[in-house]
XYZ file of C-alpha atoms in Angstrom:
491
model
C 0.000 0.000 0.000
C 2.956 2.308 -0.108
C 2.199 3.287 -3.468
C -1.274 4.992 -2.676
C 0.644 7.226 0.332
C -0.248 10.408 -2.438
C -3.521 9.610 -3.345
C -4.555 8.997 0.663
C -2.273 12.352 1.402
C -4.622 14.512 -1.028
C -7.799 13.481 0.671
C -6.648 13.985 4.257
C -3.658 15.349 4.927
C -4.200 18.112 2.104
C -7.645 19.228 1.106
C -7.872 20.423 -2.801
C -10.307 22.929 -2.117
C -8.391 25.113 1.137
C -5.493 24.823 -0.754
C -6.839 26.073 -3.951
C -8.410 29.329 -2.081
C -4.955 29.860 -0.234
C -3.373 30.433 -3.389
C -5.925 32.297 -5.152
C -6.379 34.688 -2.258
C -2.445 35.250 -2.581
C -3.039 36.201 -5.627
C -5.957 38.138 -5.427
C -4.162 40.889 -3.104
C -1.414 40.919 -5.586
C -3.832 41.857 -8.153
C -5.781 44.137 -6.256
C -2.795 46.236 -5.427
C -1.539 46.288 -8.741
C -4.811 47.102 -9.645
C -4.535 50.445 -7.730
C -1.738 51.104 -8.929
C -2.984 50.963 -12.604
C -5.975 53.234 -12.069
C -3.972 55.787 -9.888
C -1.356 55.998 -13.291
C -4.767 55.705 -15.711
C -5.613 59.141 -13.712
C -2.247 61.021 -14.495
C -1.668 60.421 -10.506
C 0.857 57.921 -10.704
C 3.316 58.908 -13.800
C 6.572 57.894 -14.487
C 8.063 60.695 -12.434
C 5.960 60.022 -9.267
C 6.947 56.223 -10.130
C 10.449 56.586 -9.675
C 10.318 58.622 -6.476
C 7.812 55.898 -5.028
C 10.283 53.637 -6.013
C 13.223 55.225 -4.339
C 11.760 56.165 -1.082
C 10.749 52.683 -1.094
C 14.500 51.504 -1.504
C 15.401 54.292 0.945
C 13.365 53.677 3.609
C 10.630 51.169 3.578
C 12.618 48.272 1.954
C 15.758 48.586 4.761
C 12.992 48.714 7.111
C 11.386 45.334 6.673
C 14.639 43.470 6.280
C 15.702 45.014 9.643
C 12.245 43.750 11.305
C 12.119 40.361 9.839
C 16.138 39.684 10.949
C 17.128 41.422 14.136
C 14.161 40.714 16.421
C 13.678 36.825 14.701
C 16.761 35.759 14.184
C 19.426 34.700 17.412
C 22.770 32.899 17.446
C 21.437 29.925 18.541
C 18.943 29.497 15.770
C 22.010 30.392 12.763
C 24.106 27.768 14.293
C 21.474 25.051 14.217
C 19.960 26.367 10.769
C 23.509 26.295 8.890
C 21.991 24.143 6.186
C 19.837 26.628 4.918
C 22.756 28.645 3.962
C 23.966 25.955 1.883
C 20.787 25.048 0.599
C 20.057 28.799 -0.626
C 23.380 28.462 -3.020
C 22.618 25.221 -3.984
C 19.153 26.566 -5.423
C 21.133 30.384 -6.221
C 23.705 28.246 -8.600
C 21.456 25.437 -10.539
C 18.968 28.210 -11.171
C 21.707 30.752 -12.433
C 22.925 28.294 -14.624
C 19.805 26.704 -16.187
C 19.022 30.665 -17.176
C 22.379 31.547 -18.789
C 22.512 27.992 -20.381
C 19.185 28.765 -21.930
C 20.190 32.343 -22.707
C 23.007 31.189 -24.409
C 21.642 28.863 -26.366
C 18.725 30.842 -27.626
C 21.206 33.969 -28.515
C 19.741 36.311 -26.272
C 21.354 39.791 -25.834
C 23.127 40.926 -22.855
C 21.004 42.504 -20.909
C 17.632 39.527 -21.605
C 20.203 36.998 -20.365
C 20.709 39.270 -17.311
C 17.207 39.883 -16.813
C 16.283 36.296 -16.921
C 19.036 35.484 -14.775
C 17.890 37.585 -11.679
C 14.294 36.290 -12.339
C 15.384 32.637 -11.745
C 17.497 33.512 -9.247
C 15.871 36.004 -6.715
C 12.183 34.373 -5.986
C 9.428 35.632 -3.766
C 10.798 34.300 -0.347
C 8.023 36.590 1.453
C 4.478 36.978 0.873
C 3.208 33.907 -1.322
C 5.502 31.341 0.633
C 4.154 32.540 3.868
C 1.116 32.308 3.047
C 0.608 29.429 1.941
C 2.589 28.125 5.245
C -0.006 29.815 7.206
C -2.895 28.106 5.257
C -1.140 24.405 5.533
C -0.206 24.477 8.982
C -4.218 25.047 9.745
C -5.385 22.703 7.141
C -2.987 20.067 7.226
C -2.251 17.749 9.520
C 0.440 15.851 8.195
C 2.877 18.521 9.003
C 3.840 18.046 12.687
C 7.041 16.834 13.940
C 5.760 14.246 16.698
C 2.725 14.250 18.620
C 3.099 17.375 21.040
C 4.254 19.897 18.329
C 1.426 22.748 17.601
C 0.300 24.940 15.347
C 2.076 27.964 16.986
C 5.391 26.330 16.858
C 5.055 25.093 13.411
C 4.207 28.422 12.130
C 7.057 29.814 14.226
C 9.786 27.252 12.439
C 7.988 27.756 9.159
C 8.686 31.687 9.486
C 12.451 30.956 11.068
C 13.048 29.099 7.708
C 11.279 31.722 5.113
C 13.520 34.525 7.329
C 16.354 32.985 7.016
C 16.072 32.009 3.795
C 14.428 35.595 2.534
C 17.260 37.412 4.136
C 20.432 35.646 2.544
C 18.055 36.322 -0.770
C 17.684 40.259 -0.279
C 21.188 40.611 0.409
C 22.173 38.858 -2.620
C 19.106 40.508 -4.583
C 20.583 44.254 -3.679
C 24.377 43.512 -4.162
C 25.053 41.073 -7.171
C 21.112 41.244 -8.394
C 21.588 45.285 -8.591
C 25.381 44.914 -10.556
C 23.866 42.462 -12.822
C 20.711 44.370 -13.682
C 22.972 47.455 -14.504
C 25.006 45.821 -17.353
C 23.421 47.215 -20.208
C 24.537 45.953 -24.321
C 27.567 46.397 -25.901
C 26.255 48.398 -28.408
C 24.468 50.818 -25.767
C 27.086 51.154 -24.061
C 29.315 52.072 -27.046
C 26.927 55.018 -28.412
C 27.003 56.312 -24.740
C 30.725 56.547 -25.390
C 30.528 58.363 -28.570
C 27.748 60.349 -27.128
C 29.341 61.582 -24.439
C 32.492 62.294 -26.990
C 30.700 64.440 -29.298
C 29.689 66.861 -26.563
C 32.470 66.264 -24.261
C 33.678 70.193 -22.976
C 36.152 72.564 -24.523
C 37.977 72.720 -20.947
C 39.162 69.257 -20.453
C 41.544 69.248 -17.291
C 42.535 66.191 -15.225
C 44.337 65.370 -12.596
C 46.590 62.307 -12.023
C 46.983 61.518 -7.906
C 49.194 58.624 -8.932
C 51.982 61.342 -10.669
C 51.372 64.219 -8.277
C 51.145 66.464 -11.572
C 48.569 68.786 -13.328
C 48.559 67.488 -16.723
C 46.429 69.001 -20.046
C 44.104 66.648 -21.932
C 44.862 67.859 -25.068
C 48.418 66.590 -26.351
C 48.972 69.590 -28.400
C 49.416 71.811 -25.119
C 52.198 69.652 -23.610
C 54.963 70.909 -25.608
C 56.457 73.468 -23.598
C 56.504 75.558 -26.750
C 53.503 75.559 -28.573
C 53.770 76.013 -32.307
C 51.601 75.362 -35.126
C 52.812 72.786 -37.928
C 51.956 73.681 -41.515
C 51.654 69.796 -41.958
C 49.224 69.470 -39.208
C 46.930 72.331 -39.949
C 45.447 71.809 -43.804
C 43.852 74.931 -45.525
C 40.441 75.360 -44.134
C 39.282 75.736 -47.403
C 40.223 72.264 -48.653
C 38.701 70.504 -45.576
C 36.259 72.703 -43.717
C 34.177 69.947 -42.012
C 37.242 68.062 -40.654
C 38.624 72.134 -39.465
C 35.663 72.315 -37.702
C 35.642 68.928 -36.037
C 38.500 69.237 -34.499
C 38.383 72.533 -33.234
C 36.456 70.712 -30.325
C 39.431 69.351 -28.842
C 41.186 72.875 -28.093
C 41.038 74.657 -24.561
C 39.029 77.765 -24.921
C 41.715 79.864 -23.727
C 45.989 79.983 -24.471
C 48.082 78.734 -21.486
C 51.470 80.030 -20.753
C 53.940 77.504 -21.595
C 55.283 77.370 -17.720
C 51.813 76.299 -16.349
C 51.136 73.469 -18.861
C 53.387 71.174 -16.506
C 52.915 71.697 -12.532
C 54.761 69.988 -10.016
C 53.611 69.758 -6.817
C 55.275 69.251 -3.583
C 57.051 65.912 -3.530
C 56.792 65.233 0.486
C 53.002 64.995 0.917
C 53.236 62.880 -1.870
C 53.009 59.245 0.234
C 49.975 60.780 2.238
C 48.258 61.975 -0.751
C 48.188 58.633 -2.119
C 47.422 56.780 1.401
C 44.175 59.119 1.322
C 43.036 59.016 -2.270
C 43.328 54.897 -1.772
C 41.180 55.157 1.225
C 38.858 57.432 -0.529
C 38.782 55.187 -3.688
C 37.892 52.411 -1.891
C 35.074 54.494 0.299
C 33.259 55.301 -2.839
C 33.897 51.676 -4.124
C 32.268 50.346 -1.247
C 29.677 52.720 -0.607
C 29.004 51.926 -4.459
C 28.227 48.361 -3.721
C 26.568 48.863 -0.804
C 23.032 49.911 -0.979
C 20.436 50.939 2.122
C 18.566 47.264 1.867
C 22.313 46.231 2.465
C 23.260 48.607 5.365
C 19.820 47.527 7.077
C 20.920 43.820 6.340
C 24.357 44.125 8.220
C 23.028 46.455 10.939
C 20.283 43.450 11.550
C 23.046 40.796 11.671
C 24.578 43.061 14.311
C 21.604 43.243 16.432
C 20.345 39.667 16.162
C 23.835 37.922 17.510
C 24.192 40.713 20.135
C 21.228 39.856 22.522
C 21.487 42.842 24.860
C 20.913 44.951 22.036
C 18.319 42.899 21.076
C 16.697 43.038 23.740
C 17.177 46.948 24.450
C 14.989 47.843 21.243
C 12.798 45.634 21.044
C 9.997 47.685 22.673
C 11.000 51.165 21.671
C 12.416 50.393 17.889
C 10.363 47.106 16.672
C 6.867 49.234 16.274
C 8.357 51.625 13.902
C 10.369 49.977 11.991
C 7.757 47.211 11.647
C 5.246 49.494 10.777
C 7.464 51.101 8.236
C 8.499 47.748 6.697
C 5.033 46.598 6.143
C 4.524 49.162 3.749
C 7.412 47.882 1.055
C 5.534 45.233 -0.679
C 2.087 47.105 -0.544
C 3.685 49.972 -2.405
C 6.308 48.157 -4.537
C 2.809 46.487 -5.876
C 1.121 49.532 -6.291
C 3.933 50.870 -8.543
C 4.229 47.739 -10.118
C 0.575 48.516 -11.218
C 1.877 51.552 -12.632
C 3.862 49.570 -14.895
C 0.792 48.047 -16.786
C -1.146 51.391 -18.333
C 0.214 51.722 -21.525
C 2.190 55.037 -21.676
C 1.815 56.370 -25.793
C 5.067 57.816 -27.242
C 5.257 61.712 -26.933
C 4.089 62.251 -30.931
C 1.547 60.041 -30.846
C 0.398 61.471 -27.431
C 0.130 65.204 -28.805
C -1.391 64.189 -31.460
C -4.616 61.931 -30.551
C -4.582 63.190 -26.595
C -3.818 66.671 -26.824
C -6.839 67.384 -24.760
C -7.277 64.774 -22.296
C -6.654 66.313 -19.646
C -7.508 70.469 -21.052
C -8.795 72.657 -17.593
C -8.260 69.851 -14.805
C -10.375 67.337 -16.909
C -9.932 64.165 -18.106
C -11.338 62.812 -20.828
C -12.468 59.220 -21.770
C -8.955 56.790 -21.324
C -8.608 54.819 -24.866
C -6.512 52.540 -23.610
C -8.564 49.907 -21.990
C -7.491 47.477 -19.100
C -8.172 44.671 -21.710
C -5.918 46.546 -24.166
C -2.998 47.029 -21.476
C -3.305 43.032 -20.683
C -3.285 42.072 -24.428
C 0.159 43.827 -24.608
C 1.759 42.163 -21.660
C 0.770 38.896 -23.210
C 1.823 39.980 -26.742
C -1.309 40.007 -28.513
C -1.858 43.740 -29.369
C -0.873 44.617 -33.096
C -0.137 48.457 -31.922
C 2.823 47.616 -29.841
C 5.386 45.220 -31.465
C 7.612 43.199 -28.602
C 11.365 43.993 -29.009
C 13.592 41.290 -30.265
C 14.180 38.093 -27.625
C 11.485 40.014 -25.241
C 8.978 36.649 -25.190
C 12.263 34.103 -25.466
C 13.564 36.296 -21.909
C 9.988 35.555 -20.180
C 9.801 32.171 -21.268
C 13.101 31.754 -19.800
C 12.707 33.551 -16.970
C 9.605 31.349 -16.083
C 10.878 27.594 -17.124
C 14.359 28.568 -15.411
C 12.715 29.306 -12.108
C 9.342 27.691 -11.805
C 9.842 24.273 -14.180
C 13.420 23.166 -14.594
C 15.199 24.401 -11.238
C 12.647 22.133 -9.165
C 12.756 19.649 -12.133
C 16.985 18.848 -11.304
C 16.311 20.080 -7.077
C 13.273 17.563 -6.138
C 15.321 14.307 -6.495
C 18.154 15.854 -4.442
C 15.524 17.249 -1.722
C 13.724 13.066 -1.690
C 17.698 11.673 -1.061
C 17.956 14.376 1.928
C 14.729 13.612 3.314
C 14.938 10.219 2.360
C 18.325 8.885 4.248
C 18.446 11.607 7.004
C 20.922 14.415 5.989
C 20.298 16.669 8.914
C 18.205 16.376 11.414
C 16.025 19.521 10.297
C 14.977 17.142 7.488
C 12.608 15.676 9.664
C 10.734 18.413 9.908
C 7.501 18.407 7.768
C 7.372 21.911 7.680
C 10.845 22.474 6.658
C 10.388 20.294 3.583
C 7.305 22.064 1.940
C 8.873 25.169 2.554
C 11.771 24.258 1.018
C 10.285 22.978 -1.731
C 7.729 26.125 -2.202
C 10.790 28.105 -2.317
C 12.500 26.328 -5.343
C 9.567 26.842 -7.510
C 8.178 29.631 -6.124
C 7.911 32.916 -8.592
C 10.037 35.570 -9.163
C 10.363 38.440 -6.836
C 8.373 41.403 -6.799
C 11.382 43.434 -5.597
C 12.319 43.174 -9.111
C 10.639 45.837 -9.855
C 12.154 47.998 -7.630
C 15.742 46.836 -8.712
C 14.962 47.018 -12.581
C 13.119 50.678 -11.567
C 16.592 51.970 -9.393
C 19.449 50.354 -12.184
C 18.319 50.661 -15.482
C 15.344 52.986 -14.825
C 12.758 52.203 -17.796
C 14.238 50.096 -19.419
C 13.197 46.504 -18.222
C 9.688 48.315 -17.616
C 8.004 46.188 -20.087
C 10.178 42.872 -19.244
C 9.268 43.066 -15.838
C 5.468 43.587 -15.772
C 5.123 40.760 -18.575
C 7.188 38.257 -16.600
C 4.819 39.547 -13.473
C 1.782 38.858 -15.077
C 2.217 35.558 -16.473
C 4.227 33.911 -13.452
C 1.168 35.294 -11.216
C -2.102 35.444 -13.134
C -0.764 32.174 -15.294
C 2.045 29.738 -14.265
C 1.568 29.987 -10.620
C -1.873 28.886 -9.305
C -1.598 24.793 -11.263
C 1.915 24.971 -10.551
C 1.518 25.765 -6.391
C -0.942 22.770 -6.138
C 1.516 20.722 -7.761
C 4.330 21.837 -5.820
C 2.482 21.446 -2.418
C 1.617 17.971 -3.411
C 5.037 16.959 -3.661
C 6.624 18.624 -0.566
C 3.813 16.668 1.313
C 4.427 13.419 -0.307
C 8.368 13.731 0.275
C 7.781 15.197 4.158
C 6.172 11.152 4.438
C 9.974 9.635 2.761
């Protein structure tokens, strides 16, 4: 009869119907949020300017804030020394998923920047609100998930949330460090017609200065003979080649420099000082470069957390605030996310067929419908064509985290469970939430990472690959998932 333990688990140990309506209320908030969101930017409320200030004050503030709530007060010493598998479980599912997605990138000749976009998706999943959840929902609904006869629902909810913690904030410090770097790699080519941008209308008055030589050098080579002179070989007729006169007449100073200022030296013994502080101050900005507020909360939490008097010392007067603060990240990064969705026009085409929507505080009927903005996140509309590779990144994206990362994980997760790796493995509860977390979706703090590195540029990415992994791929795929982490918490 061992062969019917999923069929009997289904019935009993997890209802169909409670755990249909856990996911679908998930859901359901997500949309409702983004929903606001939508209607708010429909309005002219929330535009693309008001977006990106949401979005960094979000970052800023609210963002830092929950990662400092969810670690310091949760988290202890004790609990990271008995939980050091989850560590090593978090890189196990960081690699296999970062490598499905640039094997598939590869292979389907995406460009730079898809490949990194799919990448972060199948790395950085939701680790927060679906995942807990759906813990809360099973640990009511399903009895199959105690370890031995005494444990309760309080202390399985209270493990469940030590593992999701854990587990969320390794991701989030990740997500901001390497996850930010890797969304801001733009192409090749963009990055070479920045170059040549920046080239053409680079200043008359190009001065730099070199720490390393302790000496005030011109840009222009023509200024650093100590004798400026003019070559007839060097300077053509103007009338022969006036465009190639006039080109590079850019790259002379504005004004003549006396021959005995074109080379300065400076005093030779602060010169081993000088260079002690510009090192320190190089690697100040490198470091405060990597380092973003989500990280800085993230260290400061560590802190706190293995130092238990100063746990304990703000726990009553700093928990409230920063909790409060916290819980507004995902509410707004959703609402902005929302924002996302309404179609904006291009500029021409907006003068031309809205010019009046909005003439004396008014606004007129919206043409572009809710059904209209969905049809061109699923890449149906005929008025919007998808950029090159956009669908192949999103189908990526989605297979990489939700199908073939659990696909090569699951066997690994029955051998754990199976023969006793750690004792944590006999945990119920530790095994479906292990195993919602390998196929769970991708983040929503995408959005505020894509928003804050590349600004619009992954706007469109970002709210297709939200709408399909959360209206689509995720509500069969969750009931699947769940069935499995139950039938491998019975191995």
């Amino acid at each position: 009869m061992d062969d019917c333990i999923p069929v009997s688990m289904v019935s009993e140990d997890g209802p169909f119907l409670p755990l249909l309506l856990t996911v679908f209320t998930a859901i359901f908030e997500v949309f409702l949020l983004c929903l606001a969101g939508y209607i708010l930017a429909g309005c002219g409320i929330l535009d693309k300017r008001t977006q990106k200030q949401l979005n960094r004050l979000n970052v800023s503030l609210f963002t830092p804030s929950l990662l400092f709530s969810k670690v310091a007060f949760f988290l202890s010493p004790e609990k990271l020394k008995e939980l050091w598998i989850i560590p090593i479980f978090f890189v196990t599912v960081t690699l296999v998923s970062m490598s499905v997605s640039f094997l598939l990138g590869w292979i389907f000749r995406l460009k730079r920047s898809q490949r990194n976009f799919a990448m972060a998706a199948s790395m950085f999943m939701n680790s927060n609100s679906l995942p807990i959840a759906l813990m809360q929902s099973l640990v009511v609904t399903v009895p199959g998930l105690k370890w031995g006869h005494a444990d309760n629902k309080n202390a399985m909810m209270g493990r469940a949330l030590t593992y999701l913690v854990l587990y969320s904030t390794l991701g989030m410090v990740l997500r901001w460090s390497y996850g930010v770097r890797l969304l801001g790699q733009a192409d090749p080519e963009t990055e070479a017609g920045v170059a040549d941008d920046e080239n053409e209308t680079s200043p008359l008055l190009g001065d730099r200065f070199s720490a390393d030589e302790g000496t005030f050098r011109q840009t222009s080579s023509a200024y650093n003979d100590p004798v400026p002179h003019i070559s007839a070989e060097a300077a053509p007729p103007p009338l022969l080649h006036p465009e190639h006169e006039r080109r590079r007449s850019r790259f002379y100073n504005s004004f003549p420099n006396p021959p005995n200022q074109s080379l300065v030296q400076l005093p030779s013994g602060s010169t081993g000082w000088r260079r002690t502080r510009q090192r320190l101050y190089r690697a100040w900005v490198a470091l405060n470069e990597f380092m973003t507020a989500p990280l800085w909360a993230a260290l400061a939490s560590l802190v706190v957390a293995c130092v238990q008097p100063l746990q304990h010392a703000l726990d009553d007067h700093l928990r409230p605030p920063i909790t409060s603060a916290g819980n507004c990240s995902i509410p707004l990064t959703l609402v902005v996310l929302g924002g996302y969705f309404h179609p904006a026009p291009p500029e021409k085409v907006a003068t031309n067929r809205h010019a009046n929507r909005y003439a004396d505080g008014r606004r007129s009927k919206n043409t572009a419908s809710f059904l209209e903005s969905v049809r061109e996140r699923t890449g149906e509309t005929s008025s919007t064509t998808p950029r090159p590779g956009e669908t192949k990144t999103v189908v990526i994206a989605l297979a990489s985290r939700m199908v073939l990362t659990p696909f090569l994980l699951l066997p690994l997760m029955a051998l754990c469970a199976r023969f006793g790796f750690h004792a944590v493995f006999d945990d119920p509860v530790f095994i479906v939430s292990n195993v919602l977390l390998m196929s769970s979706p991708p983040a929503l703090t995408l959005a505020q990472i894509t928003q804050t590195t590349s600004g619009d540029a992954f706007e469109r990415l970002i709210s297709r690959t939200i709408f399909w992994a959360y209206c689509v791929v995720t509500p069969p795929l969750t009931i699947v998932y769940v069935i499995i982490g139950l039938t491998l918490s019975k191995l």
